[in-house]
PDB file of C-alpha atoms in Angstrom:
ATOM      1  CA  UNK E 741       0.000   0.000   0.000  1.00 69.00           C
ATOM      2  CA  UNK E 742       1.535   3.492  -1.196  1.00 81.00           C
ATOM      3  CA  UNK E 743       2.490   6.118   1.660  1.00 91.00           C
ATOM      4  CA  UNK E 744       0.558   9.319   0.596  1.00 95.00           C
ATOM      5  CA  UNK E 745       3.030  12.289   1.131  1.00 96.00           C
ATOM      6  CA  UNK E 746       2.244  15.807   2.238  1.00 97.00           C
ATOM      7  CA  UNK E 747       4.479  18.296   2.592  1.00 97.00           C
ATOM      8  CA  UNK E 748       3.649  20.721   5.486  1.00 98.00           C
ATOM      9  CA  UNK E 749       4.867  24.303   5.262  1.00 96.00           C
ATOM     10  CA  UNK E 750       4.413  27.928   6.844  1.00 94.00           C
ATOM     11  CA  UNK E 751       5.753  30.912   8.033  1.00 91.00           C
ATOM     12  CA  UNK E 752       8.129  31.020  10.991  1.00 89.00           C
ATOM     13  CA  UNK E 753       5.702  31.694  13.898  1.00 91.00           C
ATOM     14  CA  UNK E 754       2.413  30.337  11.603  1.00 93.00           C
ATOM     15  CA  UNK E 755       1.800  26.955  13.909  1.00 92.00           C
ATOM     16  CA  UNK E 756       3.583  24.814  11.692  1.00 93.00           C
ATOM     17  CA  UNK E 757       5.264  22.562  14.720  1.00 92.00           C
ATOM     18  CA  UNK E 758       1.784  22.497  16.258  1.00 94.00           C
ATOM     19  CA  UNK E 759       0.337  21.023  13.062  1.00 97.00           C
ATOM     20  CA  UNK E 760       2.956  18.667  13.040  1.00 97.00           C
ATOM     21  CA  UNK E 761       2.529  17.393  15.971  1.00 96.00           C
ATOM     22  CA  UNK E 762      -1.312  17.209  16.142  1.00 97.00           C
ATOM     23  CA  UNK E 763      -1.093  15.155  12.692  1.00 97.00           C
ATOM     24  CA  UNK E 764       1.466  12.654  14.414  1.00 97.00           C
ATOM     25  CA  UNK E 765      -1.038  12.371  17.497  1.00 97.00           C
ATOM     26  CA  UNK E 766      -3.841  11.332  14.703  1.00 97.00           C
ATOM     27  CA  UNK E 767      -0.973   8.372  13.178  1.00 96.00           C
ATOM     28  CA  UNK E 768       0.832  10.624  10.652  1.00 97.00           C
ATOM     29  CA  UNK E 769       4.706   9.679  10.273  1.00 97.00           C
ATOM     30  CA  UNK E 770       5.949  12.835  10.703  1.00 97.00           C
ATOM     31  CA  UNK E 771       9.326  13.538   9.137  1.00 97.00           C
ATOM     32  CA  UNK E 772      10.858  16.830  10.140  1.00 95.00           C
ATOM     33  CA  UNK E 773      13.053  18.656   7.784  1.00 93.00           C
ATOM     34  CA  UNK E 774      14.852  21.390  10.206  1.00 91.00           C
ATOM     35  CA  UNK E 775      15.826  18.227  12.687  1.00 94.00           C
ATOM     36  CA  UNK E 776      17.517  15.988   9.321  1.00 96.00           C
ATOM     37  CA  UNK E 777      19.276  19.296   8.306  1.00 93.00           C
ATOM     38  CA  UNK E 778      20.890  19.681  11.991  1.00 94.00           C
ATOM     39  CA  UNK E 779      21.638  15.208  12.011  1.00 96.00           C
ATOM     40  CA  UNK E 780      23.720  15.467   9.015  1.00 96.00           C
ATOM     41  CA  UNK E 781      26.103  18.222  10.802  1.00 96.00           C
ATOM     42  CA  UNK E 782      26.196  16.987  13.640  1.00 96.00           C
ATOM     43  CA  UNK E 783      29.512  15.869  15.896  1.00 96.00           C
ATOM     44  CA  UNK E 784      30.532  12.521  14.122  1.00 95.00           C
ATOM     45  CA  UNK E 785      28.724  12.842  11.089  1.00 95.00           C
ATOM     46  CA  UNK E 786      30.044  12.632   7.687  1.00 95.00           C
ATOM     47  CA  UNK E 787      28.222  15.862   6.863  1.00 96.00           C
ATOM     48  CA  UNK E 788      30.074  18.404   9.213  1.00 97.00           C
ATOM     49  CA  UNK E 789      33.795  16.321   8.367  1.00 96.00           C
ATOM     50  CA  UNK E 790      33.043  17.189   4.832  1.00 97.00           C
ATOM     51  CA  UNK E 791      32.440  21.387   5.995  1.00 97.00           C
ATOM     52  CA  UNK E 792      35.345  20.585   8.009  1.00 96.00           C
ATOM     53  CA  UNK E 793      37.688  19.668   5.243  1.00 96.00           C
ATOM     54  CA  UNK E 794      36.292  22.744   3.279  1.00 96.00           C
ATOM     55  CA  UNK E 795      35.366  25.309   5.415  1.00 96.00           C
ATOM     56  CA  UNK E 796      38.118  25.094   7.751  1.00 95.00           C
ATOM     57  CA  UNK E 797      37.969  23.413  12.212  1.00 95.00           C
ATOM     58  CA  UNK E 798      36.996  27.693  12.651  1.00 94.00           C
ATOM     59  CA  UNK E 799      33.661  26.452  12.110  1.00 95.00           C
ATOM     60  CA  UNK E 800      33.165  24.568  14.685  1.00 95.00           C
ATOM     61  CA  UNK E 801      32.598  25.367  18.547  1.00 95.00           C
ATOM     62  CA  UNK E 802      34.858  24.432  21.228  1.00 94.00           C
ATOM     63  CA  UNK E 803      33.302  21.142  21.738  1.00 95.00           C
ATOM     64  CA  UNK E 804      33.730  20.365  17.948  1.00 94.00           C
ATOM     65  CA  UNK E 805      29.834  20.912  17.222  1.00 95.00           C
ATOM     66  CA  UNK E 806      28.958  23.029  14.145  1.00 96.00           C
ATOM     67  CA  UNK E 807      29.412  27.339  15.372  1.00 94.00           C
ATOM     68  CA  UNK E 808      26.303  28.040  12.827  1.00 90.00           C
ATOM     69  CA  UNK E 809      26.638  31.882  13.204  1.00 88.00           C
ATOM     70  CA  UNK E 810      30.470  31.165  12.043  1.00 91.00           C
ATOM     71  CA  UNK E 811      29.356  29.192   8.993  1.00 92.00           C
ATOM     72  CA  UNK E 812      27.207  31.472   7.917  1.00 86.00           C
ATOM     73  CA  UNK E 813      28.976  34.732   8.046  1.00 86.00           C
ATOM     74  CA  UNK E 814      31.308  32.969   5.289  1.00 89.00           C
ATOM     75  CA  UNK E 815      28.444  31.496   3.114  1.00 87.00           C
ATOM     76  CA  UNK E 816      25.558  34.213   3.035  1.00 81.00           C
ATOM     77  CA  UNK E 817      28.880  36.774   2.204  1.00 82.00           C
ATOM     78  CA  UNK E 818      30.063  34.581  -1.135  1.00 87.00           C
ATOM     79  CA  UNK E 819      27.398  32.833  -3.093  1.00 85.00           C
ATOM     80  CA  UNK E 820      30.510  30.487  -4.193  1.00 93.00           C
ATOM     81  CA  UNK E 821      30.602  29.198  -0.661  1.00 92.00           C
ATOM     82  CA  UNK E 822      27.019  29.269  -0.388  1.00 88.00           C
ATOM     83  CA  UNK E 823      26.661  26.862  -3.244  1.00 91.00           C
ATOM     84  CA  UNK E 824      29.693  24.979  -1.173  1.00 94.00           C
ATOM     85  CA  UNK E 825      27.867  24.255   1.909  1.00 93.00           C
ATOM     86  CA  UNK E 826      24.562  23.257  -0.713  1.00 90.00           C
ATOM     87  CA  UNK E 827      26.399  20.946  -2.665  1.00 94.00           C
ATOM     88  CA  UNK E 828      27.943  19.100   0.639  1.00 96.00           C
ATOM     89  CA  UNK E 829      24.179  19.386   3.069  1.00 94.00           C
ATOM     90  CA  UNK E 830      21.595  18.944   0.515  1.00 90.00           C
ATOM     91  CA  UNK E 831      22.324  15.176  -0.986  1.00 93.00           C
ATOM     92  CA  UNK E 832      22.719  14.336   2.319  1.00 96.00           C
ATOM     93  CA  UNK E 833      19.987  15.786   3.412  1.00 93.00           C
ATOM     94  CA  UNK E 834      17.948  14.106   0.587  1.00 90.00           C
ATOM     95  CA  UNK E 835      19.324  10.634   1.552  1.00 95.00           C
ATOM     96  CA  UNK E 836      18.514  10.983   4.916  1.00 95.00           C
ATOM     97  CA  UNK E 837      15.073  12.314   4.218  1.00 94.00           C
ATOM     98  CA  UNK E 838      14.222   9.506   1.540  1.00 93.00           C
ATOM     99  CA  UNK E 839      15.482   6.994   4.560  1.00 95.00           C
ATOM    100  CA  UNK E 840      13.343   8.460   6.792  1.00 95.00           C
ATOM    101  CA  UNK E 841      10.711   7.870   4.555  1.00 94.00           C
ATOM    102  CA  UNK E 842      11.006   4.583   3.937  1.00 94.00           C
ATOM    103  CA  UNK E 843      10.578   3.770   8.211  1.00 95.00           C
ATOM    104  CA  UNK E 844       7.003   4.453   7.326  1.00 96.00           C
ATOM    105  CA  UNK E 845       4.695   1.488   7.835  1.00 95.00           C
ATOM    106  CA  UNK E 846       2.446   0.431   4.522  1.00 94.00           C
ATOM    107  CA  UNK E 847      -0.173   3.172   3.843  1.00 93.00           C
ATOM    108  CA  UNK E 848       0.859   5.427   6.809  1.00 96.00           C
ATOM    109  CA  UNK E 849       0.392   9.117   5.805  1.00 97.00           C
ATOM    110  CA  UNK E 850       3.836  10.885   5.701  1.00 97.00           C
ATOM    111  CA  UNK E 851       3.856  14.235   6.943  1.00 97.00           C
ATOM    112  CA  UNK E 852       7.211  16.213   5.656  1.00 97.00           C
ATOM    113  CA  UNK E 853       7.519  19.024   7.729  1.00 96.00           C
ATOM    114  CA  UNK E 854       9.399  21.917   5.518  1.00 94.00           C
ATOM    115  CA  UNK E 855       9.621  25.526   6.334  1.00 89.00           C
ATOM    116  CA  UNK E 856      11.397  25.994   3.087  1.00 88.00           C
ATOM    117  CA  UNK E 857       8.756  24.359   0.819  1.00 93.00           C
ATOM    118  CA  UNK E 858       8.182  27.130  -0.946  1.00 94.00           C
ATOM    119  CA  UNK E 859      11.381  28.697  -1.603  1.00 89.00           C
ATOM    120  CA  UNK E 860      13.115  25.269  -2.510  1.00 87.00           C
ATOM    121  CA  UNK E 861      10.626  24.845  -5.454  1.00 92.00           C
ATOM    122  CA  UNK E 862       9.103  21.155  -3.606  1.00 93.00           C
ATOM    123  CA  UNK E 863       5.567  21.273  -3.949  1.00 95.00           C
ATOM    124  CA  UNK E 864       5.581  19.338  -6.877  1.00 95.00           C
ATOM    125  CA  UNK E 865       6.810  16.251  -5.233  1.00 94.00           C
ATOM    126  CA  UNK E 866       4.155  15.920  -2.375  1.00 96.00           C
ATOM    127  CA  UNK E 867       0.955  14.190  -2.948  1.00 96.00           C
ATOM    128  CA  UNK E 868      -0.365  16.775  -0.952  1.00 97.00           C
ATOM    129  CA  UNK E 869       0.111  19.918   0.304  1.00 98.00           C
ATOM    130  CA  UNK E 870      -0.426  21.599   2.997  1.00 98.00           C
ATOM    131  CA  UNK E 871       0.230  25.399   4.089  1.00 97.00           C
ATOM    132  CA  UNK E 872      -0.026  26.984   7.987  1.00 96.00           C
ATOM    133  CA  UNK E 873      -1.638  30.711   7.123  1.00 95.00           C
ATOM    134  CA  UNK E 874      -1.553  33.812   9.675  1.00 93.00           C
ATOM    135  CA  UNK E 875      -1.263  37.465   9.105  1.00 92.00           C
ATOM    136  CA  UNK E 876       2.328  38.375   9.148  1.00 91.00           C
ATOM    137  CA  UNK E 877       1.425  40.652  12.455  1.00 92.00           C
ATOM    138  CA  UNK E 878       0.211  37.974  14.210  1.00 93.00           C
ATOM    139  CA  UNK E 879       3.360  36.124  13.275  1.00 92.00           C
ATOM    140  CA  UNK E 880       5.564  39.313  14.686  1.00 93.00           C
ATOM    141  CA  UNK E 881       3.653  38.996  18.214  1.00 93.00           C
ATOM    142  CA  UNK E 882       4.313  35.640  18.235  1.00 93.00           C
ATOM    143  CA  UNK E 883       8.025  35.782  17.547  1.00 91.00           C
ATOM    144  CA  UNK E 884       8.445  38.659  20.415  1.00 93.00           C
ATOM    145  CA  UNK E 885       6.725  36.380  22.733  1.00 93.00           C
ATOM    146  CA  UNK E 886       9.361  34.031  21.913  1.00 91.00           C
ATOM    147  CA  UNK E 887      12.162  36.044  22.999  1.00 90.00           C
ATOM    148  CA  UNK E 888      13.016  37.877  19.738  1.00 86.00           C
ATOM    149  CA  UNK E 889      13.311  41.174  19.028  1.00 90.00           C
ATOM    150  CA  UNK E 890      10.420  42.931  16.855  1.00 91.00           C
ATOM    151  CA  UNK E 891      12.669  43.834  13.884  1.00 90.00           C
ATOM    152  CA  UNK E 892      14.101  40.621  13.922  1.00 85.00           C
ATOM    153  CA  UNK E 893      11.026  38.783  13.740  1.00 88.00           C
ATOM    154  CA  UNK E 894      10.238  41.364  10.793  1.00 89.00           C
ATOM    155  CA  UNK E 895      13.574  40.251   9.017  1.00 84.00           C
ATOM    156  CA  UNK E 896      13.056  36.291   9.522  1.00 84.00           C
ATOM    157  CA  UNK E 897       9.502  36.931   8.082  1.00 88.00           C
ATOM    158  CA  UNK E 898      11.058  39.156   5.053  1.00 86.00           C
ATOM    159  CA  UNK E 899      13.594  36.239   4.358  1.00 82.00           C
ATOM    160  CA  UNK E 900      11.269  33.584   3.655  1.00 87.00           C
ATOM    161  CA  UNK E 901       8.647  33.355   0.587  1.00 90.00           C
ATOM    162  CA  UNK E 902       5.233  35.545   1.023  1.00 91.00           C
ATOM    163  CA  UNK E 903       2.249  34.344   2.381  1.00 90.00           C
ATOM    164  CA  UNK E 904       0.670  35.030  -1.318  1.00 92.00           C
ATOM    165  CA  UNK E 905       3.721  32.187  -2.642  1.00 94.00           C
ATOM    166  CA  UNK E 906       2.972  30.156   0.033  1.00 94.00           C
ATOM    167  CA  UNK E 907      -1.123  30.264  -0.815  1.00 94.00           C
ATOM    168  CA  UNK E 908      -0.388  29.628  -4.148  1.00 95.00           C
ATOM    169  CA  UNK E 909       0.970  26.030  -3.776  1.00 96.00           C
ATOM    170  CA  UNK E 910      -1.415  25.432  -0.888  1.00 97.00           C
ATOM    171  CA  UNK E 911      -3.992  22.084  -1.590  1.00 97.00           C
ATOM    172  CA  UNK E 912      -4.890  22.592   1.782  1.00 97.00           C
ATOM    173  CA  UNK E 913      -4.969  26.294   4.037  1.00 97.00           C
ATOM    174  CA  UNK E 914      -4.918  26.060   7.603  1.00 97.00           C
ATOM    175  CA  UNK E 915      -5.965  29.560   9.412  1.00 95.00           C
ATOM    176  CA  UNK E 916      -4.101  29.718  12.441  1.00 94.00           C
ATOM    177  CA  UNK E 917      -4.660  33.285  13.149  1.00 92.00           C
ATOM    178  CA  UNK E 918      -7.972  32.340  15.511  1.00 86.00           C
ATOM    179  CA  UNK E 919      -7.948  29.475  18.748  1.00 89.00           C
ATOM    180  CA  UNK E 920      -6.349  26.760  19.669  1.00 91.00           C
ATOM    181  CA  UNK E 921      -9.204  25.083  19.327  1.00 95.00           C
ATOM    182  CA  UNK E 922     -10.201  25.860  16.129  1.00 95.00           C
ATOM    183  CA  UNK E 923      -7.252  25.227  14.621  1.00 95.00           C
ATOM    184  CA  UNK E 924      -7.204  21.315  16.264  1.00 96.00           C
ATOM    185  CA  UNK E 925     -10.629  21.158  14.969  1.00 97.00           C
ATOM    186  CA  UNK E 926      -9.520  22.245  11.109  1.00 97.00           C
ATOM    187  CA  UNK E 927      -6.505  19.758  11.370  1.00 97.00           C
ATOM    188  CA  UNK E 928      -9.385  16.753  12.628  1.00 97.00           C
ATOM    189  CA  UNK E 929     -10.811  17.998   9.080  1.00 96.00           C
ATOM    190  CA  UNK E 930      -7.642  17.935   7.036  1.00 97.00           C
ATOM    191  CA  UNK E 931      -6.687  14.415   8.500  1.00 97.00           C
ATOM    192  CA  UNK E 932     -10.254  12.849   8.121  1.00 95.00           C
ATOM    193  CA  UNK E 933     -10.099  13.994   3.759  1.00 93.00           C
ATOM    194  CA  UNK E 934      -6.520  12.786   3.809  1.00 92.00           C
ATOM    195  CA  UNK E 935      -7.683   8.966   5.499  1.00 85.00           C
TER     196      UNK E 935
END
């Protein structure tokens, strides 16, 4: 029995984690993007050896885990390096991903959580897809709640693809801008069209 994929995107600060999880509480296999980025750079693994041998050990923190900030001051300054770090991360990224995958049991829903959906051009390869919505304000507030400041929540938001980008890939919209509540009960909708 084939595994019907959906990829899961939204803004930082939409509810997109929330989703997740309430999808894995109804028996989605939930495969999280952000985590599988950080596993193949992390101490031991193959992934940060190979930044190593490029990038140079003044990548790494004292402890010989990846410094991130360090990393990308030299990448987001030289699109050569930028392309670098893509060309070592992203194949392993996509083995690691396509492993996860393949954990699934017969006909379990996969759930791919990806906050860069959009801007990596994946829709196309999802069964299903599936976008968090809120006004970007909302988003802000939420972002200062978590500790940041307002004009960095601004710039996170104004790094990422638009809300209209996002809509436009969207099978499925999930409004997250009311309750709690409501937004449980629209995922308890989503789940019972994609069972």
């Amino acid at each position: 029995m084939a595994n019907l994929r959906v990829g899961l995107t939204g803004g930082i600060g939409s509810g997109k984690s929330t989703v997740a999880r309430l999808l894995a509480e109804h028996g989605a296999f939930v495969v999280d993007a952000d985590a599988i980025a950080r596993e193949v750079v992390a101490p031991g693994a193959d992934g940060l050896a190979a930044l190593v041998d490029h990038f140079g050990v003044g990548i790494l923190h004292a402890d010989g885990s990846l410094n991130r900030q360090e990393l990308a001051g030299i990448v987001f300054a030289d699109p050569d390096e930028r392309a670098r770090l893509d060309a070592i991360t992203h194949p392993r990224i996509a083995a690691l991903t396509h492993l996860r995958y393949e954990q699934a049991a017969p006909g379990q829903v996969i759930v791919h959580d990806v906050p860069l959906l959009v801007e990596l051009g994946l829709a196309s390869g999802y069964d299903h897809v599936v976008v968090v919505d809120c006004p970007d304000e909302v988003r802000v507030q939420r972002l200062v709640h978590r500790g940041l400041t307002e004009q960095d929540a601004r710039a996170r938001i104004g790094a990422q693809a638009t809300r209209e980008q996002r809509l436009a890939v969207a099978d499925t919209v999930l409004d997250n801008s009311t309750t709690p509540g409501e937004l449980a009960d629209q995922v308890d909708a989503l789940w019972a069209g994609l069972t």
